[in-house]
Coordinates of C-alpha atoms in Angstrom, one line a residue:
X1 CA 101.9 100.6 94.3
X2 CA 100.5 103.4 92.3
X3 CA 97.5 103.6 90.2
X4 CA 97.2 105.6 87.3
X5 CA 97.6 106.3 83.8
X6 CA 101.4 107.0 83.2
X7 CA 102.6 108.0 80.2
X8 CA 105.2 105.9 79.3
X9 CA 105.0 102.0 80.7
X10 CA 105.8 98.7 80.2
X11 CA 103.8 95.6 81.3
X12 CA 104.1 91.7 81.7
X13 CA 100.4 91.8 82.6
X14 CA 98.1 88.7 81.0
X15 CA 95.5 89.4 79.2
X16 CA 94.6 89.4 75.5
X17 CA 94.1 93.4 75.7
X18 CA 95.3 95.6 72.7
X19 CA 93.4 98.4 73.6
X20 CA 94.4 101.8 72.7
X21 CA 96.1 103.2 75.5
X22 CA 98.9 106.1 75.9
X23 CA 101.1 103.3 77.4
X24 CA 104.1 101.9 75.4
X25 CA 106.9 99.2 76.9
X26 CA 110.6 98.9 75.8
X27 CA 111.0 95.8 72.9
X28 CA 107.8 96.0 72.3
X29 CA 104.7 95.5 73.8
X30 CA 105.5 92.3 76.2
X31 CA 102.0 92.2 77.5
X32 CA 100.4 91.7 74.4
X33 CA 103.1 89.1 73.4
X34 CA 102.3 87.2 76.7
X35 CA 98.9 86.9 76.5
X36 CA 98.7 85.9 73.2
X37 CA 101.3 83.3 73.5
X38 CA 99.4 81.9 77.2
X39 CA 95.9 81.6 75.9
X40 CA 96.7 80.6 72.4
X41 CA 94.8 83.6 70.6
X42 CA 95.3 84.9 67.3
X43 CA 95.3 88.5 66.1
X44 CA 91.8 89.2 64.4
X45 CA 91.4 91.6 61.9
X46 CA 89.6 95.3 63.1
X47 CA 85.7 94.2 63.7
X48 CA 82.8 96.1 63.7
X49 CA 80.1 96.4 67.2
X50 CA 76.9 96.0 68.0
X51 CA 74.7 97.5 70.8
X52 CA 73.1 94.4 72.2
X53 CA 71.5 93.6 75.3
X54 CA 72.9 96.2 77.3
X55 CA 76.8 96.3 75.6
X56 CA 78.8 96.4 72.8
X57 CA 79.6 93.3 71.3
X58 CA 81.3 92.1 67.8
X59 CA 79.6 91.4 65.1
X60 CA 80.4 87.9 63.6
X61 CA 83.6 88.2 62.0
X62 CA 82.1 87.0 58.9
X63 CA 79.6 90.2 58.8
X64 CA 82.4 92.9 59.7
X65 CA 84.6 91.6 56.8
X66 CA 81.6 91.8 54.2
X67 CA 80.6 95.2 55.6
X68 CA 84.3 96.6 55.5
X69 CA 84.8 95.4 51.8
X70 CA 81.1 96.8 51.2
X71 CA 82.2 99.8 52.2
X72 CA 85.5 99.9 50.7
X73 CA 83.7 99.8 47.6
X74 CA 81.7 102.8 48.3
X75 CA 78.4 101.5 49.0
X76 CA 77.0 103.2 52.4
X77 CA 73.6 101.7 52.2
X78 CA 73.5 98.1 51.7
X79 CA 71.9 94.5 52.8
X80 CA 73.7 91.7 54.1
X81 CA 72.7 88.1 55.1
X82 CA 74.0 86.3 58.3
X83 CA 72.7 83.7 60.5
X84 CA 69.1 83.1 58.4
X85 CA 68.3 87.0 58.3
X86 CA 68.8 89.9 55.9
X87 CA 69.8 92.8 57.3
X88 CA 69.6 96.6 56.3
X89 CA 73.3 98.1 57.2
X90 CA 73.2 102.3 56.8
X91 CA 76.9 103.5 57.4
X92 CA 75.9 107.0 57.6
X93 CA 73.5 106.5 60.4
X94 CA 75.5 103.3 61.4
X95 CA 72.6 101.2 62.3
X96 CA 71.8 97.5 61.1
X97 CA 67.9 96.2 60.9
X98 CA 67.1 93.2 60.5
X99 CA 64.3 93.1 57.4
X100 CA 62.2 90.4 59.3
X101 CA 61.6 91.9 62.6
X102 CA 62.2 95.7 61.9
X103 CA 64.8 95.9 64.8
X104 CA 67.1 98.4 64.7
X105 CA 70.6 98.6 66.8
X106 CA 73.6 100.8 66.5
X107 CA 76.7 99.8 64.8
X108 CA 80.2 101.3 65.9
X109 CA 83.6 100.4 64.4
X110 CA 85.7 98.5 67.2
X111 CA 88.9 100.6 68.3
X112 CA 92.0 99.6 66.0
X113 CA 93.4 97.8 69.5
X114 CA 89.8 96.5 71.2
X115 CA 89.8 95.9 74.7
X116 CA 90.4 91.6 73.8
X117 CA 90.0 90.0 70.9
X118 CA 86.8 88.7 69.9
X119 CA 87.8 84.9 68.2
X120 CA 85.5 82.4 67.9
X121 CA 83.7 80.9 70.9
X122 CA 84.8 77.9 69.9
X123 CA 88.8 78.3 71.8
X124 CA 88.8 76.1 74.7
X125 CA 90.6 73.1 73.0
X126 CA 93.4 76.3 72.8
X127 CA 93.1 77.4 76.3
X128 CA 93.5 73.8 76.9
X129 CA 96.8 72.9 75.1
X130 CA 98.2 76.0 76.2
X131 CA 97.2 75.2 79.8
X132 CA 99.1 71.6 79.7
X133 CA 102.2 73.6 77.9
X134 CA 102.7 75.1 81.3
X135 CA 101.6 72.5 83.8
X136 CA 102.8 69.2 83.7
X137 CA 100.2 67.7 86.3
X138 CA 96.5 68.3 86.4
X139 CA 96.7 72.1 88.2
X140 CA 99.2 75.1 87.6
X141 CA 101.5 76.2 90.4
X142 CA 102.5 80.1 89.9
X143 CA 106.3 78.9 89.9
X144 CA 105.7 77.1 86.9
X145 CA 104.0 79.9 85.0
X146 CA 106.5 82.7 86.1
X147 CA 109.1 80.0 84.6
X148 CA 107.4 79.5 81.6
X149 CA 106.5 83.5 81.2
X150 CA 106.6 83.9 77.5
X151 CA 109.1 87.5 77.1
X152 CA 110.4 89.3 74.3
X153 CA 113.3 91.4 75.9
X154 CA 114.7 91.9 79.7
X155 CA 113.0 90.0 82.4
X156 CA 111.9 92.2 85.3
X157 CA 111.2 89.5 88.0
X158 CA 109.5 91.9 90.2
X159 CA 107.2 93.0 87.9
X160 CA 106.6 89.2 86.6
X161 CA 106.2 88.1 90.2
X162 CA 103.4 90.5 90.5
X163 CA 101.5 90.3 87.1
X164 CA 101.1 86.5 87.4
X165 CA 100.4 86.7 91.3
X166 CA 97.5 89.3 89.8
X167 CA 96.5 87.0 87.2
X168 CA 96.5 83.4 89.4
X169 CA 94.2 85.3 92.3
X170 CA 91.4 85.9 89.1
X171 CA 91.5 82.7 87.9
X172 CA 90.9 80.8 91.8
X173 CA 87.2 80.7 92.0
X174 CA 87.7 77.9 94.4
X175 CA 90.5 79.4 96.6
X176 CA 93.1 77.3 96.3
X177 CA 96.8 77.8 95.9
X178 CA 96.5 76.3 92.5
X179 CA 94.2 76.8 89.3
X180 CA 92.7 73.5 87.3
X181 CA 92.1 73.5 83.9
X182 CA 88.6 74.8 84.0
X183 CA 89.6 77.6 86.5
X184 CA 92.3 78.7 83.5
X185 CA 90.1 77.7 80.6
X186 CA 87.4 80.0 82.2
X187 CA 89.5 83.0 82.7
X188 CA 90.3 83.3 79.4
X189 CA 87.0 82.8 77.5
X190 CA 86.0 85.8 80.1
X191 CA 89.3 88.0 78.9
X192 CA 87.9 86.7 75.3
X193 CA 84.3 87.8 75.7
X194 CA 83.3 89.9 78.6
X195 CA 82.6 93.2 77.7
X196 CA 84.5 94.8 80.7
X197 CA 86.2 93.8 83.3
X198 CA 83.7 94.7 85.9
X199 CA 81.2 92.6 84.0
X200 CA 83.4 89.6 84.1
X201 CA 83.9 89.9 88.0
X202 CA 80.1 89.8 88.3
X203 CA 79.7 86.6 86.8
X204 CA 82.8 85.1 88.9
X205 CA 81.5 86.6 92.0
X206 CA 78.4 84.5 91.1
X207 CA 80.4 81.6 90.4
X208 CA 82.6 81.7 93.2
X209 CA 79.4 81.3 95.4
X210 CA 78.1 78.5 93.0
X211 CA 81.3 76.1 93.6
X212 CA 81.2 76.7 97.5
X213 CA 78.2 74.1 97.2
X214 CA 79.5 72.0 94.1
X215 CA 82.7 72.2 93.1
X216 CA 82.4 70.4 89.5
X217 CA 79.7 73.0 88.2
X218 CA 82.3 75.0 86.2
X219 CA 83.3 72.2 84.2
X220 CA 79.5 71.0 83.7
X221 CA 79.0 74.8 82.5
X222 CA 81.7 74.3 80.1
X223 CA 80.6 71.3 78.9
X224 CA 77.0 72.0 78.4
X225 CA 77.6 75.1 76.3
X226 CA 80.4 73.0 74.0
X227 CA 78.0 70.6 73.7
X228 CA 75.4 72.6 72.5
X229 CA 77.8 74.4 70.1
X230 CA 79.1 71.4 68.6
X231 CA 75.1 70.3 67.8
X232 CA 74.2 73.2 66.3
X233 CA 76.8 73.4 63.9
X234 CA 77.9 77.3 65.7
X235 CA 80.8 79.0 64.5
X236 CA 80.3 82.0 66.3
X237 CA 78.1 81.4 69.4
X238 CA 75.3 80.0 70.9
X239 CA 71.9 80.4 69.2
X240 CA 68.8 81.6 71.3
X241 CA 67.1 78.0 70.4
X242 CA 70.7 76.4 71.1
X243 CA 69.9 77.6 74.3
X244 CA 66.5 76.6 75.4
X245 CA 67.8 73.1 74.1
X246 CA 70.2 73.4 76.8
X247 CA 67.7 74.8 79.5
X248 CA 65.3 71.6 78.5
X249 CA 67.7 69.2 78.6
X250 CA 68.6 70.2 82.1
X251 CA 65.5 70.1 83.4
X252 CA 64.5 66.8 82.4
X253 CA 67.8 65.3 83.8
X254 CA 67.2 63.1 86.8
X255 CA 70.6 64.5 87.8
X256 CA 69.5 67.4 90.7
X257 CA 72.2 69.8 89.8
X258 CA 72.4 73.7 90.8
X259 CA 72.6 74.1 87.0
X260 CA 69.4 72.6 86.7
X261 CA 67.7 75.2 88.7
X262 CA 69.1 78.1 86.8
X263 CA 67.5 76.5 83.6
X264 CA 64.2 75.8 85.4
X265 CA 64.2 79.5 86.0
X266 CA 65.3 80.5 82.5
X267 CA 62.6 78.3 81.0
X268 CA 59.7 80.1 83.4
X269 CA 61.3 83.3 82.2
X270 CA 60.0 82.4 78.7
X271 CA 56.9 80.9 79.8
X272 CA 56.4 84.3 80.8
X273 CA 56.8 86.1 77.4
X274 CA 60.3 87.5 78.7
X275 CA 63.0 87.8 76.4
X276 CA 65.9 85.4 77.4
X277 CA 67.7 86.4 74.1
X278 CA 67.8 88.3 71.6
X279 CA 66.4 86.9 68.5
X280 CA 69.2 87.3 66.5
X281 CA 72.0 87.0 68.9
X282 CA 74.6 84.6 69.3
X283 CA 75.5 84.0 72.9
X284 CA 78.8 84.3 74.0
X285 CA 80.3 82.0 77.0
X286 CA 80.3 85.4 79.1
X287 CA 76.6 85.3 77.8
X288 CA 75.8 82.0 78.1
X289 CA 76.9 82.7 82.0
X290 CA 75.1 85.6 82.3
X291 CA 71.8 84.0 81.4
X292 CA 72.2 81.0 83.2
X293 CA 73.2 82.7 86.1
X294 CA 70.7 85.1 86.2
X295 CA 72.1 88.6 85.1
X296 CA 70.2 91.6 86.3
X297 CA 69.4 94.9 84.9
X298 CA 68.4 97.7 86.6
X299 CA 65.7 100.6 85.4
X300 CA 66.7 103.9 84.2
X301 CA 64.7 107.1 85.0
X302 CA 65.2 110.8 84.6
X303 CA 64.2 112.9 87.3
X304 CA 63.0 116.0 86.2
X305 CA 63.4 119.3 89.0
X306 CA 61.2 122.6 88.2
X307 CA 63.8 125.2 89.7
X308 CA 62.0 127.6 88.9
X309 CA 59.1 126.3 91.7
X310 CA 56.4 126.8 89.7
X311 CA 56.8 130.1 88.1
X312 CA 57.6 129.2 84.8
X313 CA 55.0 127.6 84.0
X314 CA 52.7 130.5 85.3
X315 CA 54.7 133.3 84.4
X316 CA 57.6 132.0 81.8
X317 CA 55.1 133.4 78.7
X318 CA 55.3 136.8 80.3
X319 CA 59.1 136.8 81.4
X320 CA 60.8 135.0 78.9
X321 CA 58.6 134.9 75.6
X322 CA 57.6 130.9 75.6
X323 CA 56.0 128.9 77.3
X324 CA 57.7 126.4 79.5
X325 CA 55.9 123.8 82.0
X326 CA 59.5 123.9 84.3
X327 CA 62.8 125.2 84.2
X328 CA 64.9 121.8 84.5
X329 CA 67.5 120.3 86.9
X330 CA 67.5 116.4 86.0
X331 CA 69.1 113.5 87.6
X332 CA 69.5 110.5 86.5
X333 CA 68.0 107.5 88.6
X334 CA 68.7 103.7 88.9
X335 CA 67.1 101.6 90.7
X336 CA 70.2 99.1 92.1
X337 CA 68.3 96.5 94.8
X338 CA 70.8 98.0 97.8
X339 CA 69.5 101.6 97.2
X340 CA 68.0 103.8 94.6
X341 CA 71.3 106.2 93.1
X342 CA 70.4 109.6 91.6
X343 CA 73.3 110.7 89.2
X344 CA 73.9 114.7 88.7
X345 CA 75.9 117.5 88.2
X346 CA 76.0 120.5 90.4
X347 CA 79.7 121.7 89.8
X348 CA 80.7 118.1 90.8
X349 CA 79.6 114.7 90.0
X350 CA 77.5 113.4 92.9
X351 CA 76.1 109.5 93.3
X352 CA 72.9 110.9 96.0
X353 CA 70.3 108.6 97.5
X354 CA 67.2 109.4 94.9
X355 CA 64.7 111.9 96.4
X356 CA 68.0 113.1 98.8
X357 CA 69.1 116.3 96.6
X358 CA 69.0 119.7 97.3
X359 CA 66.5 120.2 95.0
X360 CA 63.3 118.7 96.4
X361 CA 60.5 116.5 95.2
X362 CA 60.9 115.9 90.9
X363 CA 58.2 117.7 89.2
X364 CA 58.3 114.5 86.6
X365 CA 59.9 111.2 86.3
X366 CA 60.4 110.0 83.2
X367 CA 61.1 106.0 82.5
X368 CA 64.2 105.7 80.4
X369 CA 64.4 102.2 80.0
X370 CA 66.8 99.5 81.6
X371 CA 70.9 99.1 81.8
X372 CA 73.4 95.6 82.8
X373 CA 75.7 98.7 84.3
X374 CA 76.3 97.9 88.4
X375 CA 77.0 101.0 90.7
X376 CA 80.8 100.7 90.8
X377 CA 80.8 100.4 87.0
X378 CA 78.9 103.7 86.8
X379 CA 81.1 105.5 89.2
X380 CA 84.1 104.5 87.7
X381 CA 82.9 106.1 84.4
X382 CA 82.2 109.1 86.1
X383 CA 85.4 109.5 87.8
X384 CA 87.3 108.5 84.9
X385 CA 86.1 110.0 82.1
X386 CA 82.9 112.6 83.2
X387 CA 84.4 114.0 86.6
X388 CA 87.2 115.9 84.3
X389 CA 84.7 117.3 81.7
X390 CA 81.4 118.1 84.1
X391 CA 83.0 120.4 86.9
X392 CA 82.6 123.6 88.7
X393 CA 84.8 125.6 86.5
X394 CA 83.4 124.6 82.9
X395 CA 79.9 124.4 84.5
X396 CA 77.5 126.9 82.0
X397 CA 73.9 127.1 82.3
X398 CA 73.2 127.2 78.4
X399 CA 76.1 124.5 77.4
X400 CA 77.3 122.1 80.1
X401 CA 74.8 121.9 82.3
X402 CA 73.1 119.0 84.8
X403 CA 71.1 117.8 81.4
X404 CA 73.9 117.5 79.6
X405 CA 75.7 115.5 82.0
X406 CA 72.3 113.1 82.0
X407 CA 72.6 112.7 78.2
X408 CA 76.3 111.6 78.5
X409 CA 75.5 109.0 81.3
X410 CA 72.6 107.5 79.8
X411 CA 74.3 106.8 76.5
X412 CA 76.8 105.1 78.7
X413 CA 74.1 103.2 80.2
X414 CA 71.5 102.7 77.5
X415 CA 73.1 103.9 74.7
X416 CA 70.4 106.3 74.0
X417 CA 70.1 110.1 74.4
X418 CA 67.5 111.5 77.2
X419 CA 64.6 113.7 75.8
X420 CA 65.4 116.4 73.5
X421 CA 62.9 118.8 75.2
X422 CA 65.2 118.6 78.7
X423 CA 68.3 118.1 77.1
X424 CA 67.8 121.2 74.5
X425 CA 65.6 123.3 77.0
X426 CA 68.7 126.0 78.1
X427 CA 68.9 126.5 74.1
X428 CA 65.5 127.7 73.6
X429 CA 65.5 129.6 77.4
X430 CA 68.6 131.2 77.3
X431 CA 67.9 132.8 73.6
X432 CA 65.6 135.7 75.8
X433 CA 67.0 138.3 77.3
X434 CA 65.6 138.0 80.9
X435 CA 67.7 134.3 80.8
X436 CA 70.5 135.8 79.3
X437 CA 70.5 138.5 82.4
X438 CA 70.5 135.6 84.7
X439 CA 73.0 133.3 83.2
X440 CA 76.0 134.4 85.6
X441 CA 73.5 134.0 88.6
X442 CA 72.6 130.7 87.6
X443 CA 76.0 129.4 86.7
X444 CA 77.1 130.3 90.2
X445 CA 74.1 129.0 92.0
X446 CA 73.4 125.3 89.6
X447 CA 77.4 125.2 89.4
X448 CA 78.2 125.5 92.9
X449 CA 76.7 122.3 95.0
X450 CA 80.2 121.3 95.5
X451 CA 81.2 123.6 98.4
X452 CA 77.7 121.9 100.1
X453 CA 78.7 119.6 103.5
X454 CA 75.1 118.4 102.7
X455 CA 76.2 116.5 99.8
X456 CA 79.8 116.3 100.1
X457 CA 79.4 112.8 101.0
X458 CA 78.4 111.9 98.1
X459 CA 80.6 113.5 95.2
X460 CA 82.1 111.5 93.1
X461 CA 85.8 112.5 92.7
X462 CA 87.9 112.7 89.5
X463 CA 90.8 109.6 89.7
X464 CA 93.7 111.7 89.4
X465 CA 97.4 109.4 89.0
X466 CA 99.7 110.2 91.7
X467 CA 103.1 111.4 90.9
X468 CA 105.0 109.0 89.9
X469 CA 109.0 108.3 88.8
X470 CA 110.6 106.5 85.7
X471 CA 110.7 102.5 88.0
X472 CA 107.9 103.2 90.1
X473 CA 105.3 100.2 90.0
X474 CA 101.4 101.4 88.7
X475 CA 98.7 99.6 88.3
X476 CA 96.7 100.6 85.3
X477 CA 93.7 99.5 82.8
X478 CA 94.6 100.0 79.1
X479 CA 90.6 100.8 78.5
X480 CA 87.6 102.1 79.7
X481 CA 86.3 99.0 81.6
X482 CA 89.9 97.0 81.2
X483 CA 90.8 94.3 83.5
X484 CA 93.9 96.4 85.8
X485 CA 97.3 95.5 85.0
X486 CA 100.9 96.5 86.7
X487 CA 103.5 98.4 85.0
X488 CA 106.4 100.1 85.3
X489 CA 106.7 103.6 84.5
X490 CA 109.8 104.4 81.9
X491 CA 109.6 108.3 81.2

């Protein structure tokens, strides 16, 4: 089977994706259909994000309608109340602070087909009934659920076959041939809430190691977040206090659970002045997970490389007309627990160990703050969507260079821009003439690392789709970050 991006496709895959995607199906778009019909969700009006701890995530539906009407008015700076705060929303800068604390975030307006719909935490009681709609007993067989596949159009048993095979093998944490209700009711509050696919397979992976040594802590995870929700009165998730209640009442329990050890540790977390929440935040169940299961973030650094070695700062006043401590090559750096990745461009994309690069010792190392993005997450962005723009050919010195490709990781990461002074350095250099003189020697030498065996190993390579023929089975993601999905390629 083929992986790619075809052009034309049509899909029985099960998820509540809309995402925009160049894909389109015959009668309609049948994966859509499905996966609404299977998990019971609703279409949602077009929502507005927030950055928040480490990912975008919607804003309650509640604030994106009163911001869209606000705006549809005319107003572009405006306040808002939601959840016991006032908040400041600017729609030209698109930020939101919140008038208590002063914190500011960054607002973006969700794609008009986001990557799952955000619905109210509050859905299990659907994922339920829709669960007994297609298996009589107390666990699903995949017979029964291709036989109940909800279609609008020609059935392509093949392509059914595989899409629910795909789906089943995500939704057995345990490893059996068939999926209980909380094994189905878990998979779809992920599809409902993770931020990625790749994010969602972390916490199962997590999981998956969890039930090995008690099989019923799913449904006790489920439970103790409903709970909690139905106390507080939630509508849209899980408060930070909603969930220290649930932490405390864990701990005092004189049941000795593994759950009651992840709260143990969340409660010393906030003994120690760590943030186990955001103030404001509503937790998700991907969140709620997340927390309890210990979700780790990794720091960010920019590596800063003089290549000049030294002379710029002595002699850069004399040849170039400023001054300039370093002429800089940066990579950026992440400190994963396996090994240390440094992230550059040097004609191609390259994932190095940090320290390993061609270009020495850094001159400067500059903390950048923290990111929730693993290693394979990272590369995937790279391949997919930077490996085609930062390459040998369109390399330039002055407008595509290694710092450029650091400030278009790191707001993948963080969200935030690296340094203007490295980022807007080849500006104010390449403005003298001496730089100007050496801008075709420096586009060859900076832009050519990719013909090096001594880093070959560790390019990063664009994902390029196979050729492929109208029939041919692909298997494809309908976003950045989308769960992947089989289709069938129609022109």
């Amino acid at each position: 089977m083929t992986r790619g991006s075809p052009s034309s496709a049509r899909s029985w895959g099960a998820t509540p994706s809309s995402a925009h995607s160049c894909l389109s199906s015959r009668g309609g778009d049948l994966h859509r259909v499905a996966s609404r019909r299977l998990a019971g969700f609703a279409d949602a009006p077009q929502s507005i994000e927030i950055w928040l701890a480490g990912e975008w995530k919607p804003l309650a539906q509640s604030e994106s309608k009163e911001i869209t009407k606000r705006q549809a008015g005319g107003e572009r700076h405006f306040e808002i109340a939601c959840k016991g705060y006032r908040y400041k929303i600017d729609l030209d800068h698109m930020t939101q602070t919140n008038t208590r604390t002063g914190r500011t975030r960054t607002l973006r307006y969700a794609d008009a087909n986001p990557n799952a719909p955000k619905g109210s935490p509050m859905g299990f009681e659907s994922f339920r009934k829709a669960f007994h709609d297609h298996a009589p007993g107390a666990s699903l067989r995949e017979a029964a659920l291709v036989d109940s596949w909800p279609l609008d159009g020609e059935r392509h048993p093949v392509l059914v076959d595989l899409t629910v095979g795909a789906m089943l093998r995500s939704m057995r944490l345990r490893g059996q041939s068939d999926v209980d209700l909380t094994e189905w009711s878990h998979y779809w509050a992920l599809e409902r809430d993770s931020p990625s696919f790749r994010a969602g397979a972390d916490v199962n992976e997590k999981l998956a190691a969890a039930l090995k040594r008690d099989a019923r802590v799913l449904g006790r995870m489920q439970m103790h977040y409903e709970t909690s929700l139905h106390e507080s009165h939630a509508t849209g998730g899980l408060t930070g206090d909603g969930l220290v209640r649930v932490c405390e009442r864990l701990v005092k329990s004189p049941e000795q659970t593994i759950e009651q050890k992840w709260a143990a540790e969340v409660l010393e977390k906030r003994d120690r002045g760590e943030a186990v929440a955001e103030e404001d935040a509503e937790l998700s169940y991907f969140d709620f997970l997340n927390v309890m299961l210990g979700r780790k973030r990794y720091k960010v650094s920019l590596w800063m490389y003089d290549i000049s070695d030294g002379l710029a700062g002595r002699w850069s006043w004399l040849l170039l007309g400023k001054q300039f401590d370093g002429i800089w090559h940066s990579g950026l750096v992440v400190e994963f627990p396996d090994r240390t990745s440094e992230f550059w461009f040097g004609g191609k994309l390259f994932d190095s160990a940090a320290g390993t690069t061609p270009f020495g010792e850094p001159m400067e190392k500059r903390c950048l703050g923290y990111t929730y993005k693993t290693r394979d997450e990272i590369r995937n962005h790279m391949a997919r969507y930077l490996a085609v723009e930062y390459s040998r050919d369109n390399y330039d010195v002055l407008t595509h260079n290694c710092n450029h490709f650091c400030d278009s990781l790191a707001i993948f990461l963080m969200n935030e821009h690296i340094p203007d002074d490295v980022v807007h350095q080849a500006d104010q250099v390449m403005e003298t003439t001496t730089a100007t003189l050496l801008r075709p020697f420096l586009n060859r030498w900076l832009g050519g690392f990719g013909d090096s065996a001594t880093v070959a190993s560790s390019q990063v390579e664009t994902h390029e789709m196979d050729a492929v023929d109208p029939g041919a089975l692909v298997e494809f993601c309908r976003a950045e970050g989308g769960r992947p999905l089989v289709g069938e390629i129609l022109e």
